[in-house]
Short mmCIF file of C-alpha atoms and ligand atoms in Angstrom, two decimals:
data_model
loop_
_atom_site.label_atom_id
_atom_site.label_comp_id
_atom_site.label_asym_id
_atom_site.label_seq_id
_atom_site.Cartn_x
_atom_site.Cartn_y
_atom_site.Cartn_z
CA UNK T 1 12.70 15.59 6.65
CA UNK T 2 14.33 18.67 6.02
CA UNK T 3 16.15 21.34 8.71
CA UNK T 4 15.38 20.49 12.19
CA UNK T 5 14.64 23.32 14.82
CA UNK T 6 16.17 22.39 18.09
CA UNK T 7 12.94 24.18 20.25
CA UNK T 8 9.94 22.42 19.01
CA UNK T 9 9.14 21.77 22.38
CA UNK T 10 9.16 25.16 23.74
CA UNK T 11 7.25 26.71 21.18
CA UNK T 12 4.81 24.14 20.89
CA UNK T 13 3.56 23.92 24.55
CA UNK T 14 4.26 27.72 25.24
CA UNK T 15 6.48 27.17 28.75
CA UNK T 16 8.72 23.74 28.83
CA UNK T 17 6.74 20.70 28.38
CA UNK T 18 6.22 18.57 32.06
CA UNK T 19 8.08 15.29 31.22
CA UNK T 20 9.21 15.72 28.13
CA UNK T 21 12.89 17.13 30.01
CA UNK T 22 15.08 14.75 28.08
CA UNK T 23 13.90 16.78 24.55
CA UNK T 24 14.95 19.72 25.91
CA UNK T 25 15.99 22.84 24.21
CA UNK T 26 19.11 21.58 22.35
CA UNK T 27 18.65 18.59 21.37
CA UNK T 28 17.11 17.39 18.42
CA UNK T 29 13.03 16.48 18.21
CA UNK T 30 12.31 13.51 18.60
CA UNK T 31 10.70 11.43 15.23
CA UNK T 32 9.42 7.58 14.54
CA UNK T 33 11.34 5.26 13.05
CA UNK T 34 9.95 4.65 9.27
CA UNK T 35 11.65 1.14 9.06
CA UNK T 36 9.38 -0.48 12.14
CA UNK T 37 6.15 1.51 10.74
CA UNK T 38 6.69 0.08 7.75
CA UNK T 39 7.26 -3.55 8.60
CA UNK T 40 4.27 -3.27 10.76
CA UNK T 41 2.34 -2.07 8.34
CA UNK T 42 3.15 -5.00 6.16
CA UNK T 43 3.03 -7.24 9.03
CA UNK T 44 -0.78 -6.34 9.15
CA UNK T 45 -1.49 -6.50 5.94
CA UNK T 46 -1.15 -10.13 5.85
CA UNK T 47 -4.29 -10.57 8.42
CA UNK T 48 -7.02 -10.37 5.07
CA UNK T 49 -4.60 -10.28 2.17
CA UNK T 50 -6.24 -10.01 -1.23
CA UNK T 51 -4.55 -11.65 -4.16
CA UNK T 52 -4.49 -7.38 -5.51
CA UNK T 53 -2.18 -6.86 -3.24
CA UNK T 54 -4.48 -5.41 -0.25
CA UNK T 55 -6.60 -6.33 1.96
CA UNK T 56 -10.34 -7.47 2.59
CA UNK T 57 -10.52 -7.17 6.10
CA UNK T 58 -13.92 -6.11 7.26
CA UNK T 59 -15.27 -5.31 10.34
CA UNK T 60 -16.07 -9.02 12.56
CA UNK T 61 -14.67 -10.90 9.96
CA UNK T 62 -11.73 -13.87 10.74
CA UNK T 63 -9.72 -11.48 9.56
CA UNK T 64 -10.68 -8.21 10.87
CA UNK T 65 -9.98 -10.90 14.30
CA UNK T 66 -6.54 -12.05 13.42
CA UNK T 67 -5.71 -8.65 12.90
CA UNK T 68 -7.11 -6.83 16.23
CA UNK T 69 -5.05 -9.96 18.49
CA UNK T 70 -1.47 -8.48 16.02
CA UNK T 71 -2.41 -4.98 17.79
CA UNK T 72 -3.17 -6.20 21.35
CA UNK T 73 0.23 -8.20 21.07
CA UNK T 74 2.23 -4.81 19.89
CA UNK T 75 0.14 -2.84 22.84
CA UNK T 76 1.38 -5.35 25.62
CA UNK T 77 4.36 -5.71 24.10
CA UNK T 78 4.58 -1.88 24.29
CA UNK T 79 3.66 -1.41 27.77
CA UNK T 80 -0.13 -0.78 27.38
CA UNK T 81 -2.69 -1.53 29.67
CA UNK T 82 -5.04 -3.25 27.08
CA UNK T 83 -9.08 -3.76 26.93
CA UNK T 84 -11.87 -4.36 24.68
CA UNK T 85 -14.64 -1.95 25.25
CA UNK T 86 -18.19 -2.76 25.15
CA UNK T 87 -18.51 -1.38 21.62
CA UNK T 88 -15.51 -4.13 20.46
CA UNK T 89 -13.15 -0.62 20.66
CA UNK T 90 -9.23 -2.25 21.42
CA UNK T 91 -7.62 0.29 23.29
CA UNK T 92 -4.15 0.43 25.30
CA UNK T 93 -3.77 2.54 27.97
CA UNK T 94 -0.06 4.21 29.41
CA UNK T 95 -0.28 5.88 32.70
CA UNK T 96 -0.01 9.48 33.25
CA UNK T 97 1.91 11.25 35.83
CA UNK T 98 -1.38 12.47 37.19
CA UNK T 99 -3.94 9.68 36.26
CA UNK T 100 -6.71 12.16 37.26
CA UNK T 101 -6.52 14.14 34.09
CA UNK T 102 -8.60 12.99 31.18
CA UNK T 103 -6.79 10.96 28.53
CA UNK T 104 -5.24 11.84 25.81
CA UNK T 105 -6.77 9.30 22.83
CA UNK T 106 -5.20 8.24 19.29
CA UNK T 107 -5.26 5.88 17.08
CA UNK T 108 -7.82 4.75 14.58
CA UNK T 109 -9.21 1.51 12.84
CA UNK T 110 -7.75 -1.74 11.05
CA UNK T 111 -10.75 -2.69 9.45
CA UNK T 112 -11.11 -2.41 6.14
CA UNK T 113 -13.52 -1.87 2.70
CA UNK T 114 -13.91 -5.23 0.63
CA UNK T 115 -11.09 -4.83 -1.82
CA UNK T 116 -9.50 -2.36 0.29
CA UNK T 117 -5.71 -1.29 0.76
CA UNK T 118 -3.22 -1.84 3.66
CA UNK T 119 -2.90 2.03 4.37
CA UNK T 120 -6.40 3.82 5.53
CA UNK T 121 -6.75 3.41 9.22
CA UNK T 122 -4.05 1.70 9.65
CA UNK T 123 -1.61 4.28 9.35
CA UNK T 124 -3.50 5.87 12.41
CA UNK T 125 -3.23 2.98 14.53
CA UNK T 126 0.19 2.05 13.56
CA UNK T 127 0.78 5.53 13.87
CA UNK T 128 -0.47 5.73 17.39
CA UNK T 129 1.64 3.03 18.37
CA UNK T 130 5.15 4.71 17.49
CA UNK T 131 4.40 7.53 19.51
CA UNK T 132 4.07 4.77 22.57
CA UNK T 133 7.56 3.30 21.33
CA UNK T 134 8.91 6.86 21.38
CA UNK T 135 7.77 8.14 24.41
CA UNK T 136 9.27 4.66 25.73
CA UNK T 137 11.80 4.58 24.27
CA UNK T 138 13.10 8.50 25.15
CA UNK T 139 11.40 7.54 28.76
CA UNK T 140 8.91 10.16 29.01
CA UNK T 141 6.31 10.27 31.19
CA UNK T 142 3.31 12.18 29.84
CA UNK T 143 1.29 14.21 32.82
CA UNK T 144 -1.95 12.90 30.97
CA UNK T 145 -3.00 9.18 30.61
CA UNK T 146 -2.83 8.28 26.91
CA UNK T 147 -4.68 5.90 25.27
CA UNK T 148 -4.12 4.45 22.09
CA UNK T 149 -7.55 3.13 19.89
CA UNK T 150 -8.39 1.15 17.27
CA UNK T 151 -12.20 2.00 16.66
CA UNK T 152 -14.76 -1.18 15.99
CA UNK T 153 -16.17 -0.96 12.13
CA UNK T 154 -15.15 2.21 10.80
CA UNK T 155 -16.09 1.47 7.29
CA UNK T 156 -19.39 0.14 8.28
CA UNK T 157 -20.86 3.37 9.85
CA UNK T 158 -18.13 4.85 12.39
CA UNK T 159 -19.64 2.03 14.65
CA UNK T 160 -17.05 1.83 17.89
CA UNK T 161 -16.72 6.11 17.37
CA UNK T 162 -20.47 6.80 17.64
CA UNK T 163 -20.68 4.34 20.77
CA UNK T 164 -17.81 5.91 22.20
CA UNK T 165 -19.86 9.36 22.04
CA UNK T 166 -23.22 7.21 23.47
CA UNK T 167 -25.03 7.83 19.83
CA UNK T 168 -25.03 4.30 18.69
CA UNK T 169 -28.67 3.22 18.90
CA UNK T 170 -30.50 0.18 19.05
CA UNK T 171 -31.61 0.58 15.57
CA UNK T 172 -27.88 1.33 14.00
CA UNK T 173 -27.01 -2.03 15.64
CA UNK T 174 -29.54 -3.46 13.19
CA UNK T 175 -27.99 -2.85 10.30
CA UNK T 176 -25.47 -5.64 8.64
CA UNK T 177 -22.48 -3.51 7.19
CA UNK T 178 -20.19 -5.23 4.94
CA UNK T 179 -19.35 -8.91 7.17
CA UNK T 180 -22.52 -9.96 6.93
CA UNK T 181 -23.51 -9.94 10.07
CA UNK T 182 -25.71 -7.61 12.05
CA UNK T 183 -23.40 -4.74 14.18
CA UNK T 184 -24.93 -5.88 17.11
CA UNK T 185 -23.94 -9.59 16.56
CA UNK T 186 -20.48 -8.56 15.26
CA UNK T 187 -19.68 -6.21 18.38
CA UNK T 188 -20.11 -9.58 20.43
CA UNK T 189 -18.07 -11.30 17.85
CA UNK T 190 -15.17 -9.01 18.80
CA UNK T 191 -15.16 -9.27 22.29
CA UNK T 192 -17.80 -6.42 23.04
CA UNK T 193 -21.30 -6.59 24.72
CA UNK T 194 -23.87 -4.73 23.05
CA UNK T 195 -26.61 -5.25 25.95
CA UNK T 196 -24.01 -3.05 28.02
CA UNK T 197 -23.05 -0.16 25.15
CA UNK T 198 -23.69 2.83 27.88
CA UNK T 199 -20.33 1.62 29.50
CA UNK T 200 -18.29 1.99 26.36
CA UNK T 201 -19.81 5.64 26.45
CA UNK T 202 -18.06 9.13 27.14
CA UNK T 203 -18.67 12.44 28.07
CA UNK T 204 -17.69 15.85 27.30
CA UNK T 205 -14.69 16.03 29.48
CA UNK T 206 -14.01 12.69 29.56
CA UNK T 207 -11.29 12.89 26.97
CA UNK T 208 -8.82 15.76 26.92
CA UNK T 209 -8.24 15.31 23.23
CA UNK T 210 -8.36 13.02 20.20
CA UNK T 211 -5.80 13.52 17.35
CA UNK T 212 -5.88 10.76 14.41
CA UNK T 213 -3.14 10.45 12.11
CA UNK T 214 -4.81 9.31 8.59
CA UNK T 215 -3.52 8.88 5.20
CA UNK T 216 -5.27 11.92 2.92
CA UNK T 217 -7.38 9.35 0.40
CA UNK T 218 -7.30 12.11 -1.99
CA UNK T 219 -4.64 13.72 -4.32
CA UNK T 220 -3.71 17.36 -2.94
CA UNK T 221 -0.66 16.58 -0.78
CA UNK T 222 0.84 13.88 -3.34
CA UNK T 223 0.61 16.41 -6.54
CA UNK T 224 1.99 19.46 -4.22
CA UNK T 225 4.70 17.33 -2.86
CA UNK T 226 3.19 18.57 0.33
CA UNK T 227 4.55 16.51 3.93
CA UNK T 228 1.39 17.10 6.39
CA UNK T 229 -2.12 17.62 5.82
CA UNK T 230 -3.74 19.74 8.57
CA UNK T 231 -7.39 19.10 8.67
CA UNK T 232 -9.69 21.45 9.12
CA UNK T 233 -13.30 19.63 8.87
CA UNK T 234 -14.42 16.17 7.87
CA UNK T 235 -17.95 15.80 5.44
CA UNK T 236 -20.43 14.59 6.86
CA UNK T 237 -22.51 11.45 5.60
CA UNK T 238 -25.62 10.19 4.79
CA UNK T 239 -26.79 6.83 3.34
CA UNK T 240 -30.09 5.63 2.11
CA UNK T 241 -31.51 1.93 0.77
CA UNK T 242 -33.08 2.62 -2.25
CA UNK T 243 -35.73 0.20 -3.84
CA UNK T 244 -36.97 0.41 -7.24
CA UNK T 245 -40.03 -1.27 -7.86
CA UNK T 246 -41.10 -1.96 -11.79
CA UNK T 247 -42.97 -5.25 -12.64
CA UNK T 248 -40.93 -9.01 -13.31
CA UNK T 249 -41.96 -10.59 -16.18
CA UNK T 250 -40.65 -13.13 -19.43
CA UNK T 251 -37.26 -11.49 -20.90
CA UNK T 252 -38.44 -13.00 -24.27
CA UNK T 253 -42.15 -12.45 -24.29
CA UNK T 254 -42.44 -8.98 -22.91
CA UNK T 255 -42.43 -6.33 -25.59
CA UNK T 256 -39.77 -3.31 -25.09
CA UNK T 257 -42.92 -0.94 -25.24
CA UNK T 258 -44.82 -3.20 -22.15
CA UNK T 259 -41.95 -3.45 -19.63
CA UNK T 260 -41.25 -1.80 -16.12
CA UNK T 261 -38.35 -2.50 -16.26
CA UNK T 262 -36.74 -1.78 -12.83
CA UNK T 263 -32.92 -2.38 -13.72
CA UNK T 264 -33.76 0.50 -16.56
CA UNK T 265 -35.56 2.77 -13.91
CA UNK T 266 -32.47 2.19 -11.37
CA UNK T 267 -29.91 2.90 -13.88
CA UNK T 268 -31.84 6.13 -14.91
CA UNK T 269 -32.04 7.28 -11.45
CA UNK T 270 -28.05 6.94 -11.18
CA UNK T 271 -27.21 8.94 -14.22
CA UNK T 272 -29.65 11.30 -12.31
CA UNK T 273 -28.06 11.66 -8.81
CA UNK T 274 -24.34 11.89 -10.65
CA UNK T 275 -26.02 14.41 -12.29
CA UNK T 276 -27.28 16.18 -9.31
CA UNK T 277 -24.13 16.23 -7.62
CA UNK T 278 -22.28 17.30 -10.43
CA UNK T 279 -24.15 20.28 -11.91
CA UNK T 280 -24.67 21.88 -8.44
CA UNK T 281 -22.17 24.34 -7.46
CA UNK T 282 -19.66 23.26 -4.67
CA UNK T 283 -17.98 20.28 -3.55
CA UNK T 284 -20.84 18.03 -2.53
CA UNK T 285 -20.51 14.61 -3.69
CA UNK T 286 -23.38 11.64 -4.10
CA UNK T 287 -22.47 7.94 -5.04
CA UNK T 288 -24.44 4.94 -6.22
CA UNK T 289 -22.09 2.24 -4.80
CA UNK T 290 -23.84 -1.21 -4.67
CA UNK T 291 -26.95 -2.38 -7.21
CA UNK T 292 -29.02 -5.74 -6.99
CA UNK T 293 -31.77 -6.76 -9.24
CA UNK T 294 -34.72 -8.97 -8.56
CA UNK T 295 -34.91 -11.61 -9.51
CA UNK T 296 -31.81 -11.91 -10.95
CA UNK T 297 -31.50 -14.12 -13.69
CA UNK T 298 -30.90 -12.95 -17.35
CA UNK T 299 -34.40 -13.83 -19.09
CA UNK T 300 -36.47 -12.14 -16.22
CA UNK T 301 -36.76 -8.33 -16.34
CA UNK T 302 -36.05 -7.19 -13.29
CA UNK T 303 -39.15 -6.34 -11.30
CA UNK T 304 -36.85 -5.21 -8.05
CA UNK T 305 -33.78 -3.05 -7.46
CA UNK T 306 -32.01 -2.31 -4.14
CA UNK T 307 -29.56 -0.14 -4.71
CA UNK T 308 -27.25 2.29 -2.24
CA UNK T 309 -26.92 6.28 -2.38
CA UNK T 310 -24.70 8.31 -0.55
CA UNK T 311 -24.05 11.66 0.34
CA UNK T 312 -21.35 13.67 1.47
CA UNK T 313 -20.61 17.59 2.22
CA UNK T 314 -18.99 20.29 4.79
CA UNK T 315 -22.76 20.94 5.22
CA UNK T 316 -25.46 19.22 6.08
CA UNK T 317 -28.03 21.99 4.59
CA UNK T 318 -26.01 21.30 1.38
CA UNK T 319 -26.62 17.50 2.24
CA UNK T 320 -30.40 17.71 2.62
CA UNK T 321 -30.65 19.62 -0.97
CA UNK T 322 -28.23 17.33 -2.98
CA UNK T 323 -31.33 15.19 -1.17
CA UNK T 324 -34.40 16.82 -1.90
CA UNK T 325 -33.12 17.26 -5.32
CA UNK T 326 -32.41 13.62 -6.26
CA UNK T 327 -35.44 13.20 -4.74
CA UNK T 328 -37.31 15.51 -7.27
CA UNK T 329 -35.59 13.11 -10.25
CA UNK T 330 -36.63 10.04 -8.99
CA UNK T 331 -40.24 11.27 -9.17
CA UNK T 332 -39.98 12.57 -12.57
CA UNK T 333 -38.54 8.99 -13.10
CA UNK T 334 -40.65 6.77 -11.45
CA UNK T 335 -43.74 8.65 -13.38
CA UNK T 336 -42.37 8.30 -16.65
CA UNK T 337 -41.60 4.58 -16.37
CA UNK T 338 -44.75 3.39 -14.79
CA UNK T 339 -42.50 2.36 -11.63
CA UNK T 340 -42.20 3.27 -7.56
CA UNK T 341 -39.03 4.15 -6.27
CA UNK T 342 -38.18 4.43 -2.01
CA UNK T 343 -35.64 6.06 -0.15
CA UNK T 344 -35.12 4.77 3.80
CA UNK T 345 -32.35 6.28 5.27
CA UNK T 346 -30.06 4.21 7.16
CA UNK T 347 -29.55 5.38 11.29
CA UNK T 348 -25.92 6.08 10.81
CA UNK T 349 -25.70 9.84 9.19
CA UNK T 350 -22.10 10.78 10.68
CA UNK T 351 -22.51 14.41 11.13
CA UNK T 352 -19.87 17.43 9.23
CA UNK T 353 -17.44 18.20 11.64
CA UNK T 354 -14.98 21.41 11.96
CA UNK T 355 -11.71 20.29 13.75
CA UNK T 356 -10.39 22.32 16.75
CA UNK T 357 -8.99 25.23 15.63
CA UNK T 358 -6.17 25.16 18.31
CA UNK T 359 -5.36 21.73 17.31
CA UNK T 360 -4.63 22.53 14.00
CA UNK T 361 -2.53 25.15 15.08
CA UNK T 362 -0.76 22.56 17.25
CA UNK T 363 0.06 20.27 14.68
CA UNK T 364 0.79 22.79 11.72
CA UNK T 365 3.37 24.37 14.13
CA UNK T 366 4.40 20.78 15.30
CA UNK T 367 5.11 20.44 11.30
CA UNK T 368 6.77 23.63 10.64
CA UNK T 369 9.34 23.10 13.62
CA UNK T 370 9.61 19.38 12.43
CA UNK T 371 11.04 20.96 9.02
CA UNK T 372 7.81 19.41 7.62
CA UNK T 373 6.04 21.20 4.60
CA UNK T 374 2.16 21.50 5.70
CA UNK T 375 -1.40 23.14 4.31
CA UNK T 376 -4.90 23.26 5.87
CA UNK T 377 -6.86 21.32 4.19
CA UNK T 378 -10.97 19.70 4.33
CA UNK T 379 -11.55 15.59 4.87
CA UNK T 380 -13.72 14.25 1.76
CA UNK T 381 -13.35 10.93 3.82
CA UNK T 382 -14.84 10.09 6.82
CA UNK T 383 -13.41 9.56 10.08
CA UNK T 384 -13.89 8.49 13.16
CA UNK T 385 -12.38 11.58 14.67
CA UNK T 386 -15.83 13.31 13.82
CA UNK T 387 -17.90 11.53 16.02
CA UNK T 388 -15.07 12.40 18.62
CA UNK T 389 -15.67 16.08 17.85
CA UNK T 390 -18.69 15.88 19.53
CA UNK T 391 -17.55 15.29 23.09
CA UNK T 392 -13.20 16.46 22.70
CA UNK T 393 -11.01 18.85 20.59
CA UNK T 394 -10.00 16.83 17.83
CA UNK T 395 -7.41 16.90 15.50
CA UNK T 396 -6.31 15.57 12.77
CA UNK T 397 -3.00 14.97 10.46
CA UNK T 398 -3.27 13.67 6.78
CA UNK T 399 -0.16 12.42 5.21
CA UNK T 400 0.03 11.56 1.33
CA UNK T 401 -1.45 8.98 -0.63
CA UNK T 402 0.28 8.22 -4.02
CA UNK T 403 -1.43 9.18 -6.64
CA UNK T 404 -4.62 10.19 -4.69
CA UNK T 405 -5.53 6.11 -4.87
CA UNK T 406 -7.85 4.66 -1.78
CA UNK T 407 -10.46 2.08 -0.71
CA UNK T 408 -8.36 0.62 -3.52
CA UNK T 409 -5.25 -2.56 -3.49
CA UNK T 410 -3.05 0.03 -4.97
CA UNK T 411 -3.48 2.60 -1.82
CA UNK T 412 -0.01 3.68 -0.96
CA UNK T 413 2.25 5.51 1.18
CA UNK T 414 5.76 5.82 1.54
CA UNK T 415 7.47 4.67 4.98
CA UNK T 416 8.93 7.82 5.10
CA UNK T 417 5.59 10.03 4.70
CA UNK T 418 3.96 7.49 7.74
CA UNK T 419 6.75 8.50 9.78
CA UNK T 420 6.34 12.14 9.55
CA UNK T 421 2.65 11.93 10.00
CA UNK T 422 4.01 9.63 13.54
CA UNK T 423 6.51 12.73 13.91
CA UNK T 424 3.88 15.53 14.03
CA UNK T 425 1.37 13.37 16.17
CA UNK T 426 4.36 12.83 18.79
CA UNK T 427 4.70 16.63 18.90
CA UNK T 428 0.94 17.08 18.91
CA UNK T 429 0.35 15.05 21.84
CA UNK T 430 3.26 16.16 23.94
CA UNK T 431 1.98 19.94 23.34
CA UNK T 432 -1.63 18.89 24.47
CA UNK T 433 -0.37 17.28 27.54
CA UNK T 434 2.08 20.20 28.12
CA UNK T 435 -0.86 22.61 28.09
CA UNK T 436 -1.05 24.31 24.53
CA UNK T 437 -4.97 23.58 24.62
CA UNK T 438 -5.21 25.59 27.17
CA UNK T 439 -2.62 28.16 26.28
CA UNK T 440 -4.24 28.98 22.81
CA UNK T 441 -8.04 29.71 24.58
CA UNK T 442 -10.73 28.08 24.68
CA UNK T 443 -12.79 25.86 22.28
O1 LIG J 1 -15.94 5.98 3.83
C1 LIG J 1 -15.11 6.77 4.32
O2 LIG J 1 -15.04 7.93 4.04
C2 LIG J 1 -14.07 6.27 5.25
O3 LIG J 1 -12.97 5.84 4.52
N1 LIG J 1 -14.56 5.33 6.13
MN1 LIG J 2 -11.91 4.09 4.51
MN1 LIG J 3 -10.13 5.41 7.39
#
């Protein structure tokens, strides 16, 4: 933290903020307390520890569980109302002064990748919860309900998001993300009902904002010795099965020269779509991230691959030609190797989505007044806050990640850099439910 204005508050809700009296010009902002982030944070990262030093708690798991009762426990213990949506979303609730006005929501998720670190998502929901201790603790009463989330199986598809916007369909629920199970089967595992999903649902309206706090995932901030990241769009994503069909037969017996070799055909088609991704202009990206082969034993030649691909950009047009490109190669391939290869796209594309350009002015003049260094910045990761977009003014705050690292053990964030992302998300929300939405026009 460096110098501290004394009238964040007037300048960030343009007039004096309704409850927020006891910050008044004067005094010293408000900011979290880095010490109980931090032993939270740790706290939680025992629910799915991996012997790496992180965490493997996926969506629906035991762990994903254990972890989900530690946040209802801090939300009661906090003062929040607390319930488990249909989708399996935890969320807290705090009263407003006027409980007719929409919410205000934050937060965002505690599940994790396999082999993941103790940082991305739960920053946001950890995050989410200082603000309750501050506003608690410095008795304000917002005018605005708020309500603090922690979103069903991010890393599986956005799952609790896209029900929260009513876009999670029948089919999505189909799919089995990372636990094992089937969505639909884990969102009853976690205390949702999937038969009723429409009543986990919002509308336009329904929410006057949603502002997630997130660790950036990527390497800007850390290198610049930047404080805040103010986002200004998160990529959208598509993923695909892929199957690769070639022909099994004997690993000893089979000439080089007679093979279809499907393991060969599936590693050609990578090389291809890093290719792809690579030699076209821009910032589009495209992954390969999980291979099996069929049979699967070393003196068969694989006669079947299923493999993943993944892409991600600012646009979908740039999306759908990455696409239709990789596409093109795995023609060329399958002809050339005497082999078929399939794309079927999973039902959980999470659209690009620009962030609300008033919010980011909220929180990168919550920042400057904090004394916080800030830039504008895109999202490379996905969030649930882009679901959100479709239904609220959304906003979001990265905060740095040493050395860039994530979906990793050694993901990593200082207490110090959580608590200023907590800081600016404290200002943010008090200059929503002051007004500033409204002051700075509309969407
Ligand atoms: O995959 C993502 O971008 C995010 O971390 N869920
Ligand atoms: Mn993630
Ligand atoms: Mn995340």
């Amino acid at each position: 933290m460096k110098a501290i204005s004394p009238c964040l508050f007037a300048i960030l809700a343009a007039g004096p903020i309704p409850g927020a009296a006891g910050a008044a010009a004067g005094q010293e902002p408000i900011v979290a307390n880095p010490e109980r982030m931090e032993q939270r944070i740790l706290a939680l990262s025992q629910f799915g520890a991996n012997p790496e030093g992180g965490v493997s708690r996926v969506a629906f798991s035991d762990a994903d569980i254990a972890g989900r009762v530690y946040i209802s426990e801090l939300m009661r213990a906090a003062g929040l109302d607390v319930r488990i949506d249909t989708a399996g979303n935890l969320i807290g609730r705090r009263a407003g002064r006027d409980d007719g006005l929409p919410p205000i929501l934050i937060g965002s998720h505690i599940d994790s990748v396999p082999g993941g670190g103790n940082y991305d998502g739960d920053v946001g929901v950890i995050g989410a919860l200082e603000v309750v201790e501050l506003l608690n603790e410095h008795r304000i009463e917002t005018r605005h309900p708020l309500e603090v989330v922690s979103f069903t199986d991010e890393e599986g598809g956005l799952t609790g998001s896209r029900a929260m916007v009513g876009k999670l369909t029948d089919e999505a629920m189909n799919v089995v993300p990372h636990s094992g199970l089937t969505i639909r089967d884990g969102i009853r595992r976690v205390g949702g009902d999937p038969d009723r999903l429409d009543e986990a649902a919002r509308k336009p309206g329904d929410l006057a904002a949603y502002i997630e706090l997130h660790i950036e995932q990527g390497g800007i901030l850390y290198e610049e010795g930047t404080d805040i990241g103010v986002v200004e769009g998160i990529v959208g994503i598509r993923w695909w099965d892929v199957v690769v069909e070639g022909m099994a037969n004997h690993a000893g017996t089979t000439p080089m020269n007679r093979r279809s070799d499907a393991m060969v055909t599936a590693a050609e088609l990578t090389l291809a779509v890093n290719r792809v991704a690579t030699e076209l202009e821009g910032r589009q990206v495209a992954t390969v991230g999980r291979i099996q082969a069929f049979p699967g034993a070393p003196n068969v030649v694989p006669g079947k691959v299923t493999m993943s691909l993944e892409i991600r950009d600012l646009e979908a047009a740039k999306m759908q030609k990455v696409y239709e490109l990789i596409v093109a190669e795995a023609d060329r391939i399958a002809a050339a190797r005497d082999a078929e290869i399939r794309f079927e796209e999973i039902d959980l594309a999470a659209e690009p989505a620009p962030t609300d350009e008033r919010m980011r002015d909220i929180i990168a003049a919550a920042a400057g007044e904090l004394g916080l260094s800030y830039r504008r910045m895109p999202s490379g990761a996905g969030h649930d806050a882009q679901d959100l977009a479709q239904i609220a003014p959304i906003g979001m705050i990265f905060v740095p990640s040493v050395d860039g690292i994530s979906h990793s053990p050694r993901e990593y964030t200082s207490a110090e850099d959580m608590a200023n992302g907590a800081s600016v998300l404290l200002h943010s929300v008090l200059a929503v439910d002051g007004g500033a939405l409204d002051a700075r026009g509309s969407h």
